[in-house]
Coordinates of C-alpha atoms in Angstrom, one line a residue:
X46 CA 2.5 7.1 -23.5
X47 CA 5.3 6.2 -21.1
X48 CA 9.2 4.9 -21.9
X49 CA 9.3 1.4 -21.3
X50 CA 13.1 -0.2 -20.4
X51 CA 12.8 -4.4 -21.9
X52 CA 15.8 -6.0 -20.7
X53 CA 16.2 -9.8 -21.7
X54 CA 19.2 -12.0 -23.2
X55 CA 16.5 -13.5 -25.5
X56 CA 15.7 -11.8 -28.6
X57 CA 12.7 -12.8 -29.3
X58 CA 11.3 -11.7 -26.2
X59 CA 12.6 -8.6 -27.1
X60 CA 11.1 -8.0 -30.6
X61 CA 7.9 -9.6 -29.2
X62 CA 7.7 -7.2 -26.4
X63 CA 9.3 -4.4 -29.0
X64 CA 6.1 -4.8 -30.9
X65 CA 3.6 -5.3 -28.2
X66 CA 4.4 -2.1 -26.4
X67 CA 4.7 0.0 -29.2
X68 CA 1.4 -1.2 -30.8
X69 CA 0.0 0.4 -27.0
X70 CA 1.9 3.6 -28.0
X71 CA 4.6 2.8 -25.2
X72 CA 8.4 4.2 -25.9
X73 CA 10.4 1.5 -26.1
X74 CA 14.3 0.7 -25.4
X75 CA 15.4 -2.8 -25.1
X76 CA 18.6 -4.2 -23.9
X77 CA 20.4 -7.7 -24.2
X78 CA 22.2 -8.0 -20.7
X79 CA 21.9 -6.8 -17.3
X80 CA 24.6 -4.7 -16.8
X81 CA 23.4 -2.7 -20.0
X82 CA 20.2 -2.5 -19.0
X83 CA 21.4 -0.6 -15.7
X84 CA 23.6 1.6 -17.9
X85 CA 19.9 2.8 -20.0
X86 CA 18.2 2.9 -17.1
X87 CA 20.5 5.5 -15.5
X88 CA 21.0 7.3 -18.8
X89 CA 17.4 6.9 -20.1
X90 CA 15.2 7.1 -16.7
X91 CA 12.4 5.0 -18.3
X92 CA 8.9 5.0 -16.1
X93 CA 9.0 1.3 -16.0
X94 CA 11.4 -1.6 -16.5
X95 CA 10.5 -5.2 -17.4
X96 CA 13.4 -7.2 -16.2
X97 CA 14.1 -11.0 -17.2
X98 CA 15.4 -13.3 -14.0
X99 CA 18.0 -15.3 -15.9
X100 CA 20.8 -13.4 -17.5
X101 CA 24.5 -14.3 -17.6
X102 CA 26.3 -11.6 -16.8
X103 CA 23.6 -10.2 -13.6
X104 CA 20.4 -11.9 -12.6
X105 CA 17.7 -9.7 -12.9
X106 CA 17.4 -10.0 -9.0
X107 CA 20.4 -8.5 -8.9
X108 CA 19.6 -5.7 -11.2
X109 CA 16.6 -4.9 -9.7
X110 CA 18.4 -4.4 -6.1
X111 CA 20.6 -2.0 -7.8
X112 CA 17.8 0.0 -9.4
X113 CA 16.0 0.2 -5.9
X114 CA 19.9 1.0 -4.3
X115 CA 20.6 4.0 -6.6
X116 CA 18.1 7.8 -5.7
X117 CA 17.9 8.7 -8.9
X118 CA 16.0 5.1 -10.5
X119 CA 14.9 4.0 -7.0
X120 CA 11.5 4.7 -7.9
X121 CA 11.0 3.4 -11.3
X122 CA 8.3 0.7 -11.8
X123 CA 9.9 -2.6 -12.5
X124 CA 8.2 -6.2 -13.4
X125 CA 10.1 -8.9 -13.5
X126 CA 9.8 -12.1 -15.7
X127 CA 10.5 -15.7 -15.3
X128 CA 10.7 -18.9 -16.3
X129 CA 10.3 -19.9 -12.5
X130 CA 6.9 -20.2 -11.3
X131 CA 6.8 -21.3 -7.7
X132 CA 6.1 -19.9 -4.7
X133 CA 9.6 -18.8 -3.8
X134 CA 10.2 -17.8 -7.3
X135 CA 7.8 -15.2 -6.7
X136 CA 8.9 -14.2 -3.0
X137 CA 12.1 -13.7 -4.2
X138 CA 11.0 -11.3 -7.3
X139 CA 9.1 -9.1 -4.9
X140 CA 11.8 -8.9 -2.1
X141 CA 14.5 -7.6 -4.3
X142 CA 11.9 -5.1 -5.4
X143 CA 9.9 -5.3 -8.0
X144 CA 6.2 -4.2 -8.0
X145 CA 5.3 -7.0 -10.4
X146 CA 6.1 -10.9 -11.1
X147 CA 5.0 -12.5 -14.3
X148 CA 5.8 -16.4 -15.0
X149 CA 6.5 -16.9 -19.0
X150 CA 5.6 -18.4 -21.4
X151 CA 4.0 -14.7 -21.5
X152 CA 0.4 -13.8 -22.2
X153 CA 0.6 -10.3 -24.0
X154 CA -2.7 -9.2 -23.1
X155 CA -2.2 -10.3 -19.3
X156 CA 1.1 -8.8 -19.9
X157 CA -0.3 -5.5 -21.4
X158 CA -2.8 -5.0 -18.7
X159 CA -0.3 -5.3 -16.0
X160 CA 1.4 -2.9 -17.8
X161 CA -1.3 -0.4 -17.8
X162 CA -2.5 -0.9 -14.2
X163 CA 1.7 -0.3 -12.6
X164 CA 1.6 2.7 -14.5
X165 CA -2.0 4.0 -13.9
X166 CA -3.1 4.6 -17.1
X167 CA -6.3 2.2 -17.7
X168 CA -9.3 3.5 -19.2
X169 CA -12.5 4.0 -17.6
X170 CA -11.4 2.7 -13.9
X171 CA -13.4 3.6 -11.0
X172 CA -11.7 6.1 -8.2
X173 CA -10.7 3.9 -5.0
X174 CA -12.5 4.1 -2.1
X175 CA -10.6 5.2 1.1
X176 CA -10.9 3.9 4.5
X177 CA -8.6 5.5 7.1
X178 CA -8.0 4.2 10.6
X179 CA -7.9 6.7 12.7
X180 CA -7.4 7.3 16.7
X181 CA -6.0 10.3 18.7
X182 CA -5.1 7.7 21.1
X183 CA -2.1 5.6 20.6
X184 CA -1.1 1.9 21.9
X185 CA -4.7 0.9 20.9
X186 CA -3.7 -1.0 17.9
X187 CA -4.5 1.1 14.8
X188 CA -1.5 -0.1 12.8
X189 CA -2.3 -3.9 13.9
X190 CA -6.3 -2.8 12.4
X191 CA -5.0 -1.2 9.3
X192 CA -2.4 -3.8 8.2
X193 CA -5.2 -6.9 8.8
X194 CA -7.8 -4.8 7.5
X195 CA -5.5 -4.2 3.7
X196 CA -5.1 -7.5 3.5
X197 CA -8.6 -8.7 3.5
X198 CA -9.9 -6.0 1.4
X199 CA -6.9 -7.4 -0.9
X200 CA -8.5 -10.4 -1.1
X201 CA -11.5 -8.9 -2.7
X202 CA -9.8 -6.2 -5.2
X203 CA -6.7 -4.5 -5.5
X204 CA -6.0 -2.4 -2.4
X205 CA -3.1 0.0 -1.2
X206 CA -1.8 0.4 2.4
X207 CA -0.7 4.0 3.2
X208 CA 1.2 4.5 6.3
X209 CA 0.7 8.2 6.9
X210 CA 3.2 7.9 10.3
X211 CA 5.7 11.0 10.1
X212 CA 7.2 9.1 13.5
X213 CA 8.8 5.7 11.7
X214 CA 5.8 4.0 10.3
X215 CA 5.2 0.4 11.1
X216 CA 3.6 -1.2 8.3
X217 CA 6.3 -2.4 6.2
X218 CA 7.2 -3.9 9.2
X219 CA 4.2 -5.9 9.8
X220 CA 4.3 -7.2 6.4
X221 CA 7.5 -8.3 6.3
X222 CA 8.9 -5.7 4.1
X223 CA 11.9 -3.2 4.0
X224 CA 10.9 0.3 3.4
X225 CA 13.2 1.1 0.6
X226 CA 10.8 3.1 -1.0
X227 CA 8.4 5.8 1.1
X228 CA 6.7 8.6 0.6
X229 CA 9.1 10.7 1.9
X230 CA 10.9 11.0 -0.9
X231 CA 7.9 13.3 -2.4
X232 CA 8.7 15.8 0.0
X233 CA 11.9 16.7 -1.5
X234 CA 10.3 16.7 -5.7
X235 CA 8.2 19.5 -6.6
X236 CA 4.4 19.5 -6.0
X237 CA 3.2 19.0 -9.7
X238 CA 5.4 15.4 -9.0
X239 CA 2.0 14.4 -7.0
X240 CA 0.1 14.1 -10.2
X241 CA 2.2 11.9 -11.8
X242 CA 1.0 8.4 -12.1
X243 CA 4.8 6.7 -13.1
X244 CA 6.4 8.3 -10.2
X245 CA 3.5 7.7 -7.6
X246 CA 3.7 3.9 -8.6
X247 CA 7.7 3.9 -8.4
X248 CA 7.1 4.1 -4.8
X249 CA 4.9 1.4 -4.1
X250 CA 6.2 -1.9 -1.7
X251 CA 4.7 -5.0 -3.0
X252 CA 3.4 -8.1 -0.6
X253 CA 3.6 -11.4 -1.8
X254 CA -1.1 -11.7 -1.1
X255 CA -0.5 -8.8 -3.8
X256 CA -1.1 -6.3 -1.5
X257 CA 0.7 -2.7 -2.1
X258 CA 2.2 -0.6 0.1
X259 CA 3.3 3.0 0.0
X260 CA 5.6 3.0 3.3
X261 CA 6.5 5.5 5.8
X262 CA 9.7 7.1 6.0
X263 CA 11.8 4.6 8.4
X264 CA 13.2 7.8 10.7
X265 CA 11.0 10.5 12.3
X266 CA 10.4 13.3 10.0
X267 CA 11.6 16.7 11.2
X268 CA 8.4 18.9 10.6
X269 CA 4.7 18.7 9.6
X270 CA 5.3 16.5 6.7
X271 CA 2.6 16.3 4.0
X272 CA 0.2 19.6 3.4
X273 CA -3.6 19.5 2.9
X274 CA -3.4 20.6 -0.7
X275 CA -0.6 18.3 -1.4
X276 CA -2.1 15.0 -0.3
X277 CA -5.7 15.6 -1.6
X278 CA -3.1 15.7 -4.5
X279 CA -1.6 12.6 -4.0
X280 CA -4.8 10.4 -3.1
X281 CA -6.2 11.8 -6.3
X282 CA -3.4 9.9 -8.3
X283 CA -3.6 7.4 -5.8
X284 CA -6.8 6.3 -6.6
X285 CA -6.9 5.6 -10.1
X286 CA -4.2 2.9 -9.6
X287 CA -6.6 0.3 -6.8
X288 CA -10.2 -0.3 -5.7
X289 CA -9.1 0.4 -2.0
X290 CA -7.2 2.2 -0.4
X291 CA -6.5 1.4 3.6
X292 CA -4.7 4.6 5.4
X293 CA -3.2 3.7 8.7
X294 CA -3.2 7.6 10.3
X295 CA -1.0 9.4 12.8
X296 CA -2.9 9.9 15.9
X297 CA -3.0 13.7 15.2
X298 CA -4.9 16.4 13.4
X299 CA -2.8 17.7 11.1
X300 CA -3.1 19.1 7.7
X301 CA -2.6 15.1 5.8
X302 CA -5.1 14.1 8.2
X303 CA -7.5 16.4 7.8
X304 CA -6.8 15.9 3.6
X305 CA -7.6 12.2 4.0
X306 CA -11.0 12.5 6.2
X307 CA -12.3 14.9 3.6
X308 CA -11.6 12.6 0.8
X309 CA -12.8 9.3 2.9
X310 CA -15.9 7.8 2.0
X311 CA -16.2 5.9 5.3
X312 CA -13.9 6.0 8.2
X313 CA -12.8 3.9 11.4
X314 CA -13.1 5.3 14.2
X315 CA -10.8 3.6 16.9
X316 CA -11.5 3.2 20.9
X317 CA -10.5 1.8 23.5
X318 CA -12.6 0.5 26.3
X319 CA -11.2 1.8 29.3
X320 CA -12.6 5.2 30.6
X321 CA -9.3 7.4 28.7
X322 CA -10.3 5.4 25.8
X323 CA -13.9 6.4 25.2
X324 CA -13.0 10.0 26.5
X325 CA -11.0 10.4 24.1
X326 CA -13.2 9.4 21.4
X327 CA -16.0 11.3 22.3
X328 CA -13.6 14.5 22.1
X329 CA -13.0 13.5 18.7
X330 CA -16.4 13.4 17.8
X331 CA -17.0 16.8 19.3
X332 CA -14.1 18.3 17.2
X333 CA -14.8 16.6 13.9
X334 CA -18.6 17.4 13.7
X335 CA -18.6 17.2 10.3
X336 CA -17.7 13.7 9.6
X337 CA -19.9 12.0 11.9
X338 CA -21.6 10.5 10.1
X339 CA -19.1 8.9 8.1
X340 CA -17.4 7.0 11.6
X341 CA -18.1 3.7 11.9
X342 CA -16.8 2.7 15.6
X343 CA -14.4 -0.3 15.8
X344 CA -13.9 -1.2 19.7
X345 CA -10.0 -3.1 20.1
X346 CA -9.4 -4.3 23.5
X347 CA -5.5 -4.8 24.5
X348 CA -5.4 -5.4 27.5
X349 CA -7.4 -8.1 29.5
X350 CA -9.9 -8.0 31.7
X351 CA -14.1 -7.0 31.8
X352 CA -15.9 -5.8 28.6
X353 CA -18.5 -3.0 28.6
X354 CA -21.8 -4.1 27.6
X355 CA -22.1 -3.2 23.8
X356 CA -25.1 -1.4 24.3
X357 CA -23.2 0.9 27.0
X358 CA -21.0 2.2 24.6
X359 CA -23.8 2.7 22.0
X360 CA -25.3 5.3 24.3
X361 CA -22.4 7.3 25.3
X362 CA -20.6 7.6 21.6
X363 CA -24.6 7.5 19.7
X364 CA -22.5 6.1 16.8
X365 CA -23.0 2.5 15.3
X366 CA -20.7 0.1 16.6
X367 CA -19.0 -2.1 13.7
X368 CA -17.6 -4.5 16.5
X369 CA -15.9 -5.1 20.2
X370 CA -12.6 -7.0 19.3
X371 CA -12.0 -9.2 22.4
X372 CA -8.7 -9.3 24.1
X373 CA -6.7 -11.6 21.9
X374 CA -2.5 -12.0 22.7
X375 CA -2.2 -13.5 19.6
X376 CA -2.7 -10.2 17.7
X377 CA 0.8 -8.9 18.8
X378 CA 2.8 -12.6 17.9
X379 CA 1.5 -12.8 14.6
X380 CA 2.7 -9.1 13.7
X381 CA 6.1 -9.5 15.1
X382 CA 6.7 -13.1 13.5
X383 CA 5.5 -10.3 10.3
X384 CA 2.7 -12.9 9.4
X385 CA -0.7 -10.7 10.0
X386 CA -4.0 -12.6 11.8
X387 CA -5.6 -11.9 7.9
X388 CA -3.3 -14.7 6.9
X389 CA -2.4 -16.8 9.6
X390 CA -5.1 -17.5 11.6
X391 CA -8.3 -16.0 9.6
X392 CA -10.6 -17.8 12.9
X393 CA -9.3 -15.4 14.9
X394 CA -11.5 -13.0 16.8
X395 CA -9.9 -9.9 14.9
X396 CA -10.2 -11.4 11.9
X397 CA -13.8 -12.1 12.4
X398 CA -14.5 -8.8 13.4
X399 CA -12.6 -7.2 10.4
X400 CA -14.7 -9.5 7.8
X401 CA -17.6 -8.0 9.7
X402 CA -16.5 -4.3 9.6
X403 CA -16.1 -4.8 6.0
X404 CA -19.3 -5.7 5.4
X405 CA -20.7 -2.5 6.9
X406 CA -18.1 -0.3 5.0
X407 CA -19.0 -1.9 1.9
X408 CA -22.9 -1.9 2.6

């Protein structure tokens, strides 16, 4: 059962909602107006608010910026509903914050499972599958991987994006998104927090392709950040809330790393092609023994100039190659107009690659 805030100037609405979430054994406390509705939200620190858009006194984009603007409700689950169902409408919904949009007039059991899957509490779901992206070597385009990667796996089920960076993550970034909400902010609750699925999903950045996010603090955290034992905790909860789950990893070995290649069921393994890159690489392969046989190589070339012959690198890694991405300048444009290759140019060579890779990781 969680406690559900309905805020909405119509009253039927209200009792319709009333009745719908309290048949589903959801606590329930409605509220007429906007500036109310912030009042029982502070006083009441429901797990999830449903917000209406048009209300007289505040605008429920409005509200929902002041949720998001205020520590102690910042990371409360909010959907917001509207009358409004363009495009914009919805671009607007998720950029002042909300996790979900739904247009009305309202379908109860579309409504109701929306519902159950922000706050993590469907029946019966499978556990996500994890891919990290991981490279000891930076400036090779991991982040670039990651973000284009999410995205396309998005477009097949629901996915989640973690940016594991402790150094100012770039993912919201490249998506076009404002890290108002990180992970960070678990590091200052209590560890049994991790478990909880309401305050897990609090934290979550939403894309308009319906991609989610959990972002990376925006400044460099002093110290090691997450423990082992506390994010084996967190993907746990993590994965009862997508099908997918897409980590873009620091370029170290550290405890959360570690964490996340124990729990991954296949992982990326990112080279270069220049002589530092496939050194590199091959010293990872020597320290993590263990998970060989879960890499699957993915080859990113940033610079121009020759490529190795495929069959080159086959023998000095003896790991299957998932692809050679070509030199592509493109690649760095698209991020910084925040508009990923996955959706702005899906001919590209990355992209091509990607849809590739994702055919062996799903094989």
């Amino acid at each position: 059962m969680a406690r559900i805030l309905v805020i909405d100037d119509n009253s039927e609405i209200l009792d319709l909602l009333n009745l719908a979430l309290r048949r589903n054994n959801h606590e329930v406390i409605l509220s007429a107006d906007g500036q109310d509705g912030l009042a029982k939200a502070l006083a009441e620190r429901p797990d999830l608010a449903v917000v209406d858009v048009m209300m007289p006194d505040m605008d429920g984009y409005e509200l929902v910026r002041r949720i998001r603007a205020n520590p102690s409700i910042a990371q409360m689950s909010v959907i917001i509903l509207t009358a409004r169902g363009q495009p914009v409408d919805k671009s607007a919904a998720l950029s002042a914050g909300a996790d979900v949009y739904i247009s009305k007039p309202l379908n109860i059991t579309a409504f109701l499972k929306e519902v159950e899957e922000l706050l993590g509490i469907s029946k019966g779901k499978k556990e996500a599958t994890i891919f990290p992206v991981f490279s000891l070597r930076g400036g090779i385009g991991r982040t670039t991987i990651a973000t284009n990667l999410a995205l396309l796996l998005q477009q097949i089920s629901p996915t989640l994006l973690l940016d594991l960076s402790t150094n100012s993550g770039h993912c919201a970034l490249y998506l076009g998104l404002k890290p108002i909400r990180h992970w960070g902010r678990l590091l200052r609750l209590r560890d049994n927090t991790l478990e909880k699925d309401t305050t897990i999903g609090g934290l979550f950045l939403a894309h308009t392709s319906g991609l989610k996010l959990m972002a990376a603090p925006p400044n460099p955290l002093q110290g090691e950040g997450f423990s082992q034992e506390q994010l084996t905790t967190l993907l746990k909860t993590l994965r009862k809330k997508v099908h997918f789950i897409v980590v873009d990893m620091p370029p170290v070995l550290n405890q959360a790393a570690q964490a996340v290649l124990e729990e991954a069921q296949r992982t990326i393994l990112l080279s270069g092609v220049d002589h530092p890159g496939i050194q590199t690489t091959i010293q990872t392969l020597e320290v993590l023994k263990r998970q060989r046989e879960q890499f699957l190589l993915l080859f990113n070339r940033v610079t121009p100039g020759p490529q190795p012959p495929a069959e080159a690198l086959r023998r000095a890694l003896r790991l299957p190659i998932a692809a050679i991405i070509p030199y592509d300048a493109t690649q760095t444009t698209a991020l910084h107009r925040q508009n990923p290759s996955a959706l702005s140019n899906p001919q590209s060579p990355l992209v091509i690659a990607l849809q590739t890779t994702i055919k062996q990781l799903l094989s």
